[in-house]
């Protein structure tokens, strides 16, 4: 497990964007696992900037983690619409190479199976993750038992409260979502979890240094061999001195 701490979210994002760019230029058919939420918005903005400077994403396949059940792809609060607005519309990825679960599928079990087949056919090279305030990744919520594969989840009260900010009318916010499962996420070759802000400090500490437990789904990342937590100083503030010391030169370097 690697931890990289930067003075600001902007600096942290430049680091992640450079890693993504390197994968895109190195691999003939890179598969990116993508996340939504406020955290990766800057990353997508940076990738769009790279594209405008000549980076092609035409050979990239993207697979998103999750989608709200009941929202049409063109609903402004759907994750498909989020990805179109922040990334897909601005770059040259063919639409057929971008994948988000279909929240309107008439048969949700069949949609989950379709997504698992898609994941089997396109193993993820690099999975980008955010983290919910309760430790969820994708929409894998803290539960007694975590699901391994794509499934329908009933969102917790904490997640509904956290994500209500994206819905002008929180009353219409879906109560369920389709999400990739924990095992599917852990099958990515490499994983980058980004977390910014003091409100993430407690859960980042729990995910990194607490027990591996279904109470904190992100703690399962401890079992993966190539995971990097990319944090700003506020999100890293709950971690002990060794982490702060180890990252100090980097923070200094990138804050100049
Ligand atoms: C949503 C998404 C997660 C994301 C989380 C954190 O619940 N399903 O994939 O990591 O929000 O969001 P934010 O980055 O806005 O804190």
PDB file of C-alpha atoms and ligand atoms in Angstrom:
ATOM      1  CA  UNK A   1       0.000   0.000   0.000  1.00  0.00           C
ATOM      2  CA  UNK A   2       1.447   3.368  -1.010  1.00  0.00           C
ATOM      3  CA  UNK A   3       0.383   6.684   0.461  1.00  0.00           C
ATOM      4  CA  UNK A   4       1.106   9.943  -1.339  1.00  0.00           C
ATOM      5  CA  UNK A   5       0.238  13.195   0.389  1.00  0.00           C
ATOM      6  CA  UNK A   6       0.135  16.568  -1.350  1.00  0.00           C
ATOM      7  CA  UNK A   7      -0.400  20.065  -0.064  1.00  0.00           C
ATOM      8  CA  UNK A   8      -3.605  20.480  -2.049  1.00  0.00           C
ATOM      9  CA  UNK A   9      -6.156  18.468  -3.992  1.00  0.00           C
ATOM     10  CA  UNK A  10      -5.015  20.219  -7.165  1.00  0.00           C
ATOM     11  CA  UNK A  11      -1.427  19.017  -6.745  1.00  0.00           C
ATOM     12  CA  UNK A  12      -2.599  15.519  -5.862  1.00  0.00           C
ATOM     13  CA  UNK A  13      -4.739  15.479  -8.980  1.00  0.00           C
ATOM     14  CA  UNK A  14      -1.838  16.428 -11.245  1.00  0.00           C
ATOM     15  CA  UNK A  15       0.038  13.408  -9.854  1.00  0.00           C
ATOM     16  CA  UNK A  16      -2.873  11.051 -10.585  1.00  0.00           C
ATOM     17  CA  UNK A  17      -3.493  12.569 -14.025  1.00  0.00           C
ATOM     18  CA  UNK A  18       0.149  11.959 -14.939  1.00  0.00           C
ATOM     19  CA  UNK A  19      -0.185   8.293 -13.915  1.00  0.00           C
ATOM     20  CA  UNK A  20      -3.345   7.942 -15.989  1.00  0.00           C
ATOM     21  CA  UNK A  21      -1.706   9.652 -18.965  1.00  0.00           C
ATOM     22  CA  UNK A  22       1.266   7.314 -18.703  1.00  0.00           C
ATOM     23  CA  UNK A  23      -1.055   4.275 -18.797  1.00  0.00           C
ATOM     24  CA  UNK A  24      -2.958   5.714 -21.762  1.00  0.00           C
ATOM     25  CA  UNK A  25       0.198   6.353 -23.764  1.00  0.00           C
ATOM     26  CA  UNK A  26       1.857   3.055 -22.789  1.00  0.00           C
ATOM     27  CA  UNK A  27      -0.956   0.532 -23.295  1.00  0.00           C
ATOM     28  CA  UNK A  28      -2.483  -0.271 -26.682  1.00  0.00           C
ATOM     29  CA  UNK A  29      -5.919  -0.949 -25.131  1.00  0.00           C
ATOM     30  CA  UNK A  30      -6.026   0.491 -21.613  1.00  0.00           C
ATOM     31  CA  UNK A  31      -9.088  -0.136 -19.458  1.00  0.00           C
ATOM     32  CA  UNK A  32      -9.827   2.545 -16.869  1.00  0.00           C
ATOM     33  CA  UNK A  33     -12.171   1.950 -13.963  1.00  0.00           C
ATOM     34  CA  UNK A  34     -13.800   5.292 -13.218  1.00  0.00           C
ATOM     35  CA  UNK A  35     -15.608   6.859 -10.270  1.00  0.00           C
ATOM     36  CA  UNK A  36     -18.020   9.723  -9.777  1.00  0.00           C
ATOM     37  CA  UNK A  37     -18.473  12.181  -6.912  1.00  0.00           C
ATOM     38  CA  UNK A  38     -16.775  15.506  -6.313  1.00  0.00           C
ATOM     39  CA  UNK A  39     -13.313  14.013  -5.769  1.00  0.00           C
ATOM     40  CA  UNK A  40     -12.396  12.962  -9.345  1.00  0.00           C
ATOM     41  CA  UNK A  41     -13.838  16.060 -11.051  1.00  0.00           C
ATOM     42  CA  UNK A  42     -10.444  17.772 -11.077  1.00  0.00           C
ATOM     43  CA  UNK A  43      -8.854  14.631 -12.508  1.00  0.00           C
ATOM     44  CA  UNK A  44     -11.307  14.582 -15.392  1.00  0.00           C
ATOM     45  CA  UNK A  45     -10.702  18.294 -15.973  1.00  0.00           C
ATOM     46  CA  UNK A  46      -6.964  17.610 -16.144  1.00  0.00           C
ATOM     47  CA  UNK A  47      -7.439  14.727 -18.591  1.00  0.00           C
ATOM     48  CA  UNK A  48      -9.582  16.978 -20.788  1.00  0.00           C
ATOM     49  CA  UNK A  49      -6.759  19.549 -20.676  1.00  0.00           C
ATOM     50  CA  UNK A  50      -4.246  16.846 -21.690  1.00  0.00           C
ATOM     51  CA  UNK A  51      -6.560  15.850 -24.544  1.00  0.00           C
ATOM     52  CA  UNK A  52      -6.693  19.447 -25.769  1.00  0.00           C
ATOM     53  CA  UNK A  53      -2.904  19.380 -25.735  1.00  0.00           C
ATOM     54  CA  UNK A  54      -2.835  16.284 -27.968  1.00  0.00           C
ATOM     55  CA  UNK A  55      -3.502  13.221 -25.787  1.00  0.00           C
ATOM     56  CA  UNK A  56      -5.838  10.811 -27.592  1.00  0.00           C
ATOM     57  CA  UNK A  57      -8.169   8.574 -25.599  1.00  0.00           C
ATOM     58  CA  UNK A  58      -9.593   6.885 -28.696  1.00  0.00           C
ATOM     59  CA  UNK A  59      -8.126   3.505 -27.716  1.00  0.00           C
ATOM     60  CA  UNK A  60      -9.304   3.679 -24.076  1.00  0.00           C
ATOM     61  CA  UNK A  61     -12.159   1.659 -22.583  1.00  0.00           C
ATOM     62  CA  UNK A  62     -13.806   2.991 -19.435  1.00  0.00           C
ATOM     63  CA  UNK A  63     -15.923   1.083 -16.931  1.00  0.00           C
ATOM     64  CA  UNK A  64     -17.704   3.057 -14.229  1.00  0.00           C
ATOM     65  CA  UNK A  65     -18.303   1.703 -10.764  1.00  0.00           C
ATOM     66  CA  UNK A  66     -21.963   2.401 -10.270  1.00  0.00           C
ATOM     67  CA  UNK A  67     -25.254   4.053 -11.208  1.00  0.00           C
ATOM     68  CA  UNK A  68     -28.456   5.044  -9.449  1.00  0.00           C
ATOM     69  CA  UNK A  69     -31.401   2.710 -10.019  1.00  0.00           C
ATOM     70  CA  UNK A  70     -34.277   4.478 -11.751  1.00  0.00           C
ATOM     71  CA  UNK A  71     -32.365   7.349 -13.356  1.00  0.00           C
ATOM     72  CA  UNK A  72     -32.256   7.538 -17.158  1.00  0.00           C
ATOM     73  CA  UNK A  73     -28.795   8.033 -18.691  1.00  0.00           C
ATOM     74  CA  UNK A  74     -29.720  11.601 -19.615  1.00  0.00           C
ATOM     75  CA  UNK A  75     -31.102  12.447 -16.168  1.00  0.00           C
ATOM     76  CA  UNK A  76     -28.838  15.279 -14.941  1.00  0.00           C
ATOM     77  CA  UNK A  77     -28.057  13.480 -11.672  1.00  0.00           C
ATOM     78  CA  UNK A  78     -27.299  10.099 -13.267  1.00  0.00           C
ATOM     79  CA  UNK A  79     -23.704   8.978 -13.160  1.00  0.00           C
ATOM     80  CA  UNK A  80     -23.797   8.510 -16.941  1.00  0.00           C
ATOM     81  CA  UNK A  81     -24.700  12.197 -17.298  1.00  0.00           C
ATOM     82  CA  UNK A  82     -21.964  13.092 -14.786  1.00  0.00           C
ATOM     83  CA  UNK A  83     -19.359  11.260 -16.856  1.00  0.00           C
ATOM     84  CA  UNK A  84     -20.599  12.831 -20.097  1.00  0.00           C
ATOM     85  CA  UNK A  85     -20.464  16.306 -18.561  1.00  0.00           C
ATOM     86  CA  UNK A  86     -17.048  15.979 -16.925  1.00  0.00           C
ATOM     87  CA  UNK A  87     -15.144  13.736 -19.341  1.00  0.00           C
ATOM     88  CA  UNK A  88     -16.699  11.776 -22.188  1.00  0.00           C
ATOM     89  CA  UNK A  89     -18.207  14.710 -24.089  1.00  0.00           C
ATOM     90  CA  UNK A  90     -14.857  16.533 -24.137  1.00  0.00           C
ATOM     91  CA  UNK A  91     -12.534  13.761 -25.320  1.00  0.00           C
ATOM     92  CA  UNK A  92     -12.321  11.311 -28.216  1.00  0.00           C
ATOM     93  CA  UNK A  93     -13.383   8.064 -26.508  1.00  0.00           C
ATOM     94  CA  UNK A  94     -15.931   6.357 -28.778  1.00  0.00           C
ATOM     95  CA  UNK A  95     -19.258   6.129 -26.908  1.00  0.00           C
ATOM     96  CA  UNK A  96     -19.310   2.339 -27.351  1.00  0.00           C
ATOM     97  CA  UNK A  97     -16.122   2.107 -25.268  1.00  0.00           C
ATOM     98  CA  UNK A  98     -17.630   3.870 -22.249  1.00  0.00           C
ATOM     99  CA  UNK A  99     -19.602   1.755 -19.818  1.00  0.00           C
ATOM    100  CA  UNK A 100     -21.865   2.729 -16.929  1.00  0.00           C
ATOM    101  CA  UNK A 101     -24.485   0.376 -15.457  1.00  0.00           C
ATOM    102  CA  UNK A 102     -27.965   0.969 -16.843  1.00  0.00           C
ATOM    103  CA  UNK A 103     -30.063   2.232 -13.956  1.00  0.00           C
ATOM    104  CA  UNK A 104     -33.209   1.866 -16.037  1.00  0.00           C
ATOM    105  CA  UNK A 105     -32.701  -1.792 -16.953  1.00  0.00           C
ATOM    106  CA  UNK A 106     -36.063  -3.589 -16.682  1.00  0.00           C
ATOM    107  CA  UNK A 107     -34.303  -6.677 -15.293  1.00  0.00           C
ATOM    108  CA  UNK A 108     -31.719  -5.508 -12.763  1.00  0.00           C
ATOM    109  CA  UNK A 109     -30.338  -9.002 -12.128  1.00  0.00           C
ATOM    110  CA  UNK A 110     -29.695  -9.396 -15.851  1.00  0.00           C
ATOM    111  CA  UNK A 111     -28.034  -5.973 -15.927  1.00  0.00           C
ATOM    112  CA  UNK A 112     -25.709  -7.004 -13.080  1.00  0.00           C
ATOM    113  CA  UNK A 113     -24.815 -10.199 -14.957  1.00  0.00           C
ATOM    114  CA  UNK A 114     -24.188  -8.183 -18.127  1.00  0.00           C
ATOM    115  CA  UNK A 115     -21.834  -5.888 -16.220  1.00  0.00           C
ATOM    116  CA  UNK A 116     -19.922  -8.822 -14.736  1.00  0.00           C
ATOM    117  CA  UNK A 117     -19.478 -10.277 -18.230  1.00  0.00           C
ATOM    118  CA  UNK A 118     -18.217  -6.885 -19.401  1.00  0.00           C
ATOM    119  CA  UNK A 119     -15.700  -6.796 -16.536  1.00  0.00           C
ATOM    120  CA  UNK A 120     -14.550 -10.324 -17.357  1.00  0.00           C
ATOM    121  CA  UNK A 121     -14.001  -9.323 -20.991  1.00  0.00           C
ATOM    122  CA  UNK A 122     -12.202  -6.076 -20.095  1.00  0.00           C
ATOM    123  CA  UNK A 123      -9.976  -6.524 -17.034  1.00  0.00           C
ATOM    124  CA  UNK A 124      -9.358  -3.125 -15.460  1.00  0.00           C
ATOM    125  CA  UNK A 125      -5.792  -1.829 -15.668  1.00  0.00           C
ATOM    126  CA  UNK A 126      -6.274   1.097 -13.308  1.00  0.00           C
ATOM    127  CA  UNK A 127      -9.225   1.659 -11.007  1.00  0.00           C
ATOM    128  CA  UNK A 128      -9.854   5.195  -9.750  1.00  0.00           C
ATOM    129  CA  UNK A 129     -11.777   5.336  -6.468  1.00  0.00           C
ATOM    130  CA  UNK A 130     -13.172   7.966  -4.147  1.00  0.00           C
ATOM    131  CA  UNK A 131     -14.373   7.053  -0.672  1.00  0.00           C
ATOM    132  CA  UNK A 132     -17.718   7.716   0.977  1.00  0.00           C
ATOM    133  CA  UNK A 133     -17.771   9.177   4.478  1.00  0.00           C
ATOM    134  CA  UNK A 134     -18.821   5.741   5.759  1.00  0.00           C
ATOM    135  CA  UNK A 135     -15.993   3.982   3.916  1.00  0.00           C
ATOM    136  CA  UNK A 136     -17.970   2.855   0.884  1.00  0.00           C
ATOM    137  CA  UNK A 137     -16.186   2.360  -2.436  1.00  0.00           C
ATOM    138  CA  UNK A 138     -18.398   2.391  -5.491  1.00  0.00           C
ATOM    139  CA  UNK A 139     -21.660   1.918  -3.622  1.00  0.00           C
ATOM    140  CA  UNK A 140     -20.434  -1.018  -1.528  1.00  0.00           C
ATOM    141  CA  UNK A 141     -21.951   0.069   1.743  1.00  0.00           C
ATOM    142  CA  UNK A 142     -20.906  -1.139   5.219  1.00  0.00           C
ATOM    143  CA  UNK A 143     -22.922  -4.285   5.746  1.00  0.00           C
ATOM    144  CA  UNK A 144     -22.698  -7.552   7.626  1.00  0.00           C
ATOM    145  CA  UNK A 145     -21.620  -9.253   4.417  1.00  0.00           C
ATOM    146  CA  UNK A 146     -20.126  -7.608   1.353  1.00  0.00           C
ATOM    147  CA  UNK A 147     -21.063  -8.720  -2.129  1.00  0.00           C
ATOM    148  CA  UNK A 148     -18.310  -9.805  -4.469  1.00  0.00           C
ATOM    149  CA  UNK A 149     -19.926  -9.059  -7.838  1.00  0.00           C
ATOM    150  CA  UNK A 150     -22.132  -6.406  -9.415  1.00  0.00           C
ATOM    151  CA  UNK A 151     -25.329  -6.082  -7.400  1.00  0.00           C
ATOM    152  CA  UNK A 152     -28.198  -3.821  -6.436  1.00  0.00           C
ATOM    153  CA  UNK A 153     -27.666  -2.054  -3.140  1.00  0.00           C
ATOM    154  CA  UNK A 154     -30.009  -0.111  -0.884  1.00  0.00           C
ATOM    155  CA  UNK A 155     -28.185   3.088   0.039  1.00  0.00           C
ATOM    156  CA  UNK A 156     -27.583   3.828   3.715  1.00  0.00           C
ATOM    157  CA  UNK A 157     -28.993   6.918   5.399  1.00  0.00           C
ATOM    158  CA  UNK A 158     -25.445   8.292   5.684  1.00  0.00           C
ATOM    159  CA  UNK A 159     -24.844   7.954   1.937  1.00  0.00           C
ATOM    160  CA  UNK A 160     -28.222   9.465   1.089  1.00  0.00           C
ATOM    161  CA  UNK A 161     -27.367  12.419   3.314  1.00  0.00           C
ATOM    162  CA  UNK A 162     -23.849  12.769   1.867  1.00  0.00           C
ATOM    163  CA  UNK A 163     -24.988  12.672  -1.765  1.00  0.00           C
ATOM    164  CA  UNK A 164     -28.128  14.783  -1.356  1.00  0.00           C
ATOM    165  CA  UNK A 165     -25.951  17.822  -2.204  1.00  0.00           C
ATOM    166  CA  UNK A 166     -25.951  16.701  -5.857  1.00  0.00           C
ATOM    167  CA  UNK A 167     -29.757  16.645  -6.061  1.00  0.00           C
ATOM    168  CA  UNK A 168     -31.559  19.992  -6.330  1.00  0.00           C
ATOM    169  CA  UNK A 169     -34.575  18.155  -4.875  1.00  0.00           C
ATOM    170  CA  UNK A 170     -33.172  15.499  -2.494  1.00  0.00           C
ATOM    171  CA  UNK A 171     -36.649  13.961  -2.252  1.00  0.00           C
ATOM    172  CA  UNK A 172     -36.233  12.521  -5.764  1.00  0.00           C
ATOM    173  CA  UNK A 173     -32.895  10.932  -4.962  1.00  0.00           C
ATOM    174  CA  UNK A 174     -32.956   7.187  -5.705  1.00  0.00           C
ATOM    175  CA  UNK A 175     -32.711   4.878  -2.698  1.00  0.00           C
ATOM    176  CA  UNK A 176     -30.977   2.120  -4.631  1.00  0.00           C
ATOM    177  CA  UNK A 177     -27.980   1.777  -6.920  1.00  0.00           C
ATOM    178  CA  UNK A 178     -26.195  -0.807  -9.054  1.00  0.00           C
ATOM    179  CA  UNK A 179     -22.560  -1.174  -8.072  1.00  0.00           C
ATOM    180  CA  UNK A 180     -19.563  -3.260  -8.969  1.00  0.00           C
ATOM    181  CA  UNK A 181     -18.760  -5.612  -6.101  1.00  0.00           C
ATOM    182  CA  UNK A 182     -15.719  -5.668  -3.867  1.00  0.00           C
ATOM    183  CA  UNK A 183     -14.014  -8.571  -5.589  1.00  0.00           C
ATOM    184  CA  UNK A 184     -14.456  -6.965  -9.003  1.00  0.00           C
ATOM    185  CA  UNK A 185     -12.843  -3.781  -7.706  1.00  0.00           C
ATOM    186  CA  UNK A 186      -9.972  -5.759  -6.178  1.00  0.00           C
ATOM    187  CA  UNK A 187      -9.356  -7.497  -9.498  1.00  0.00           C
ATOM    188  CA  UNK A 188      -8.058  -4.277 -11.038  1.00  0.00           C
ATOM    189  CA  UNK A 189      -4.329  -4.463 -11.768  1.00  0.00           C
ATOM    190  CA  UNK A 190      -3.728  -1.192  -9.914  1.00  0.00           C
ATOM    191  CA  UNK A 191      -5.973   0.973  -7.752  1.00  0.00           C
ATOM    192  CA  UNK A 192      -5.749   4.658  -6.850  1.00  0.00           C
ATOM    193  CA  UNK A 193      -8.021   5.920  -4.096  1.00  0.00           C
ATOM    194  CA  UNK A 194      -8.266   9.711  -3.961  1.00  0.00           C
ATOM    195  CA  UNK A 195      -9.533  11.503  -0.849  1.00  0.00           C
ATOM    196  CA  UNK A 196      -9.499  15.202  -0.145  1.00  0.00           C
ATOM    197  CA  UNK A 197     -10.606  17.355   2.770  1.00  0.00           C
ATOM    198  CA  UNK A 198     -10.671  17.079   6.552  1.00  0.00           C
ATOM    199  CA  UNK A 199     -14.099  15.401   6.478  1.00  0.00           C
ATOM    200  CA  UNK A 200     -12.396  12.321   4.932  1.00  0.00           C
ATOM    201  CA  UNK A 201      -9.582  12.132   7.525  1.00  0.00           C
ATOM    202  CA  UNK A 202     -11.378   9.783   9.930  1.00  0.00           C
ATOM    203  CA  UNK A 203     -12.449   7.273   7.306  1.00  0.00           C
ATOM    204  CA  UNK A 204      -9.092   7.374   5.480  1.00  0.00           C
ATOM    205  CA  UNK A 205      -7.390   6.441   8.738  1.00  0.00           C
ATOM    206  CA  UNK A 206      -9.898   3.633   9.337  1.00  0.00           C
ATOM    207  CA  UNK A 207      -9.454   2.293   5.796  1.00  0.00           C
ATOM    208  CA  UNK A 208      -5.672   2.403   5.926  1.00  0.00           C
ATOM    209  CA  UNK A 209      -4.817   1.380   9.431  1.00  0.00           C
ATOM    210  CA  UNK A 210      -7.942  -0.188  10.895  1.00  0.00           C
ATOM    211  CA  UNK A 211      -8.916  -3.850  10.705  1.00  0.00           C
ATOM    212  CA  UNK A 212     -10.090  -5.257   7.378  1.00  0.00           C
ATOM    213  CA  UNK A 213     -13.808  -5.277   8.088  1.00  0.00           C
ATOM    214  CA  UNK A 214     -17.145  -5.126   6.301  1.00  0.00           C
ATOM    215  CA  UNK A 215     -17.848  -2.111   8.547  1.00  0.00           C
ATOM    216  CA  UNK A 216     -15.349  -0.157   6.389  1.00  0.00           C
ATOM    217  CA  UNK A 217     -15.522  -1.554   2.828  1.00  0.00           C
ATOM    218  CA  UNK A 218     -12.444   0.442   1.728  1.00  0.00           C
ATOM    219  CA  UNK A 219     -10.367  -1.446   4.317  1.00  0.00           C
ATOM    220  CA  UNK A 220     -10.425  -4.415   1.913  1.00  0.00           C
ATOM    221  CA  UNK A 221      -8.012  -2.450  -0.265  1.00  0.00           C
ATOM    222  CA  UNK A 222      -5.335  -3.412   2.272  1.00  0.00           C
ATOM    223  CA  UNK A 223      -5.443  -6.884   0.682  1.00  0.00           C
ATOM    224  CA  UNK A 224      -4.498  -5.625  -2.810  1.00  0.00           C
ATOM    225  CA  UNK A 225      -0.871  -5.598  -3.925  1.00  0.00           C
ATOM    226  CA  UNK A 226      -0.917  -2.323  -5.886  1.00  0.00           C
ATOM    227  CA  UNK A 227      -3.002   0.323  -4.136  1.00  0.00           C
ATOM    228  CA  UNK A 228      -2.069   3.995  -3.784  1.00  0.00           C
ATOM    229  CA  UNK A 229      -3.948   6.365  -1.502  1.00  0.00           C
ATOM    230  CA  UNK A 230      -3.537   9.873  -2.947  1.00  0.00           C
ATOM    231  CA  UNK A 231      -4.466  12.421  -0.293  1.00  0.00           C
ATOM    232  CA  UNK A 232      -4.311  16.097   0.396  1.00  0.00           C
ATOM    233  CA  UNK A 233      -2.885  17.122   3.752  1.00  0.00           C
ATOM    234  CA  UNK A 234      -6.338  17.561   5.282  1.00  0.00           C
ATOM    235  CA  UNK A 235      -7.443  14.013   4.395  1.00  0.00           C
ATOM    236  CA  UNK A 236      -4.105  12.677   5.695  1.00  0.00           C
ATOM    237  CA  UNK A 237      -4.336  14.611   8.938  1.00  0.00           C
ATOM    238  CA  UNK A 238      -5.528  11.587  10.941  1.00  0.00           C
ATOM    239  CA  UNK A 239      -2.534   9.484   9.929  1.00  0.00           C
ATOM    240  CA  UNK A 240       0.469   9.200  12.205  1.00  0.00           C
ATOM    241  CA  UNK A 241       3.783  10.986  12.021  1.00  0.00           C
ATOM    242  CA  UNK A 242       5.581   8.304   9.955  1.00  0.00           C
ATOM    243  CA  UNK A 243       3.289   8.969   7.008  1.00  0.00           C
ATOM    244  CA  UNK A 244       3.605  12.722   7.353  1.00  0.00           C
ATOM    245  CA  UNK A 245       7.403  12.473   7.551  1.00  0.00           C
ATOM    246  CA  UNK A 246       7.648  10.085   4.626  1.00  0.00           C
ATOM    247  CA  UNK A 247       5.620  12.372   2.440  1.00  0.00           C
ATOM    248  CA  UNK A 248       7.148  15.635   3.570  1.00  0.00           C
ATOM    249  CA  UNK A 249       9.675  16.028   0.740  1.00  0.00           C
ATOM    250  CA  UNK A 250       6.950  15.362  -1.795  1.00  0.00           C
ATOM    251  CA  UNK A 251       4.609  17.893  -0.238  1.00  0.00           C
ATOM    252  CA  UNK A 252       7.407  20.438  -0.145  1.00  0.00           C
ATOM    253  CA  UNK A 253       8.380  19.735  -3.720  1.00  0.00           C
ATOM    254  CA  UNK A 254       4.873  20.013  -5.112  1.00  0.00           C
ATOM    255  CA  UNK A 255       3.870  23.065  -3.117  1.00  0.00           C
ATOM    256  CA  UNK A 256       6.589  25.305  -4.483  1.00  0.00           C
TER     257      UNK A 256
HETATM  258  C1  LIG B   1     -20.539   8.339  -4.310  1.00  0.00           C
HETATM  259  C2  LIG B   1     -19.919   7.340  -5.263  1.00  0.00           C
HETATM  260  C3  LIG B   1     -18.549   6.898  -4.794  1.00  0.00           C
HETATM  261  C4  LIG B   1     -17.740   8.089  -4.359  1.00  0.00           C
HETATM  262  C5  LIG B   1     -18.418   8.777  -3.214  1.00  0.00           C
HETATM  263  C6  LIG B   1     -17.597   9.920  -2.626  1.00  0.00           C
HETATM  264  O1  LIG B   1     -21.256   7.742  -3.302  1.00  0.00           O
HETATM  265  N1  LIG B   1     -20.749   6.191  -5.463  1.00  0.00           N
HETATM  266  O2  LIG B   1     -17.912   6.178  -5.838  1.00  0.00           O
HETATM  267  O3  LIG B   1     -16.443   7.684  -4.012  1.00  0.00           O
HETATM  268  O4  LIG B   1     -19.650   9.257  -3.702  1.00  0.00           O
HETATM  269  O5  LIG B   1     -17.991  11.112  -3.191  1.00  0.00           O
HETATM  270  P1  LIG B   1     -17.230  12.492  -3.070  1.00  0.00           P
HETATM  271  O6  LIG B   1     -16.023  12.373  -3.933  1.00  0.00           O
HETATM  272  O7  LIG B   1     -18.205  13.490  -3.597  1.00  0.00           O
HETATM  273  O8  LIG B   1     -16.892  12.681  -1.636  1.00  0.00           O
END
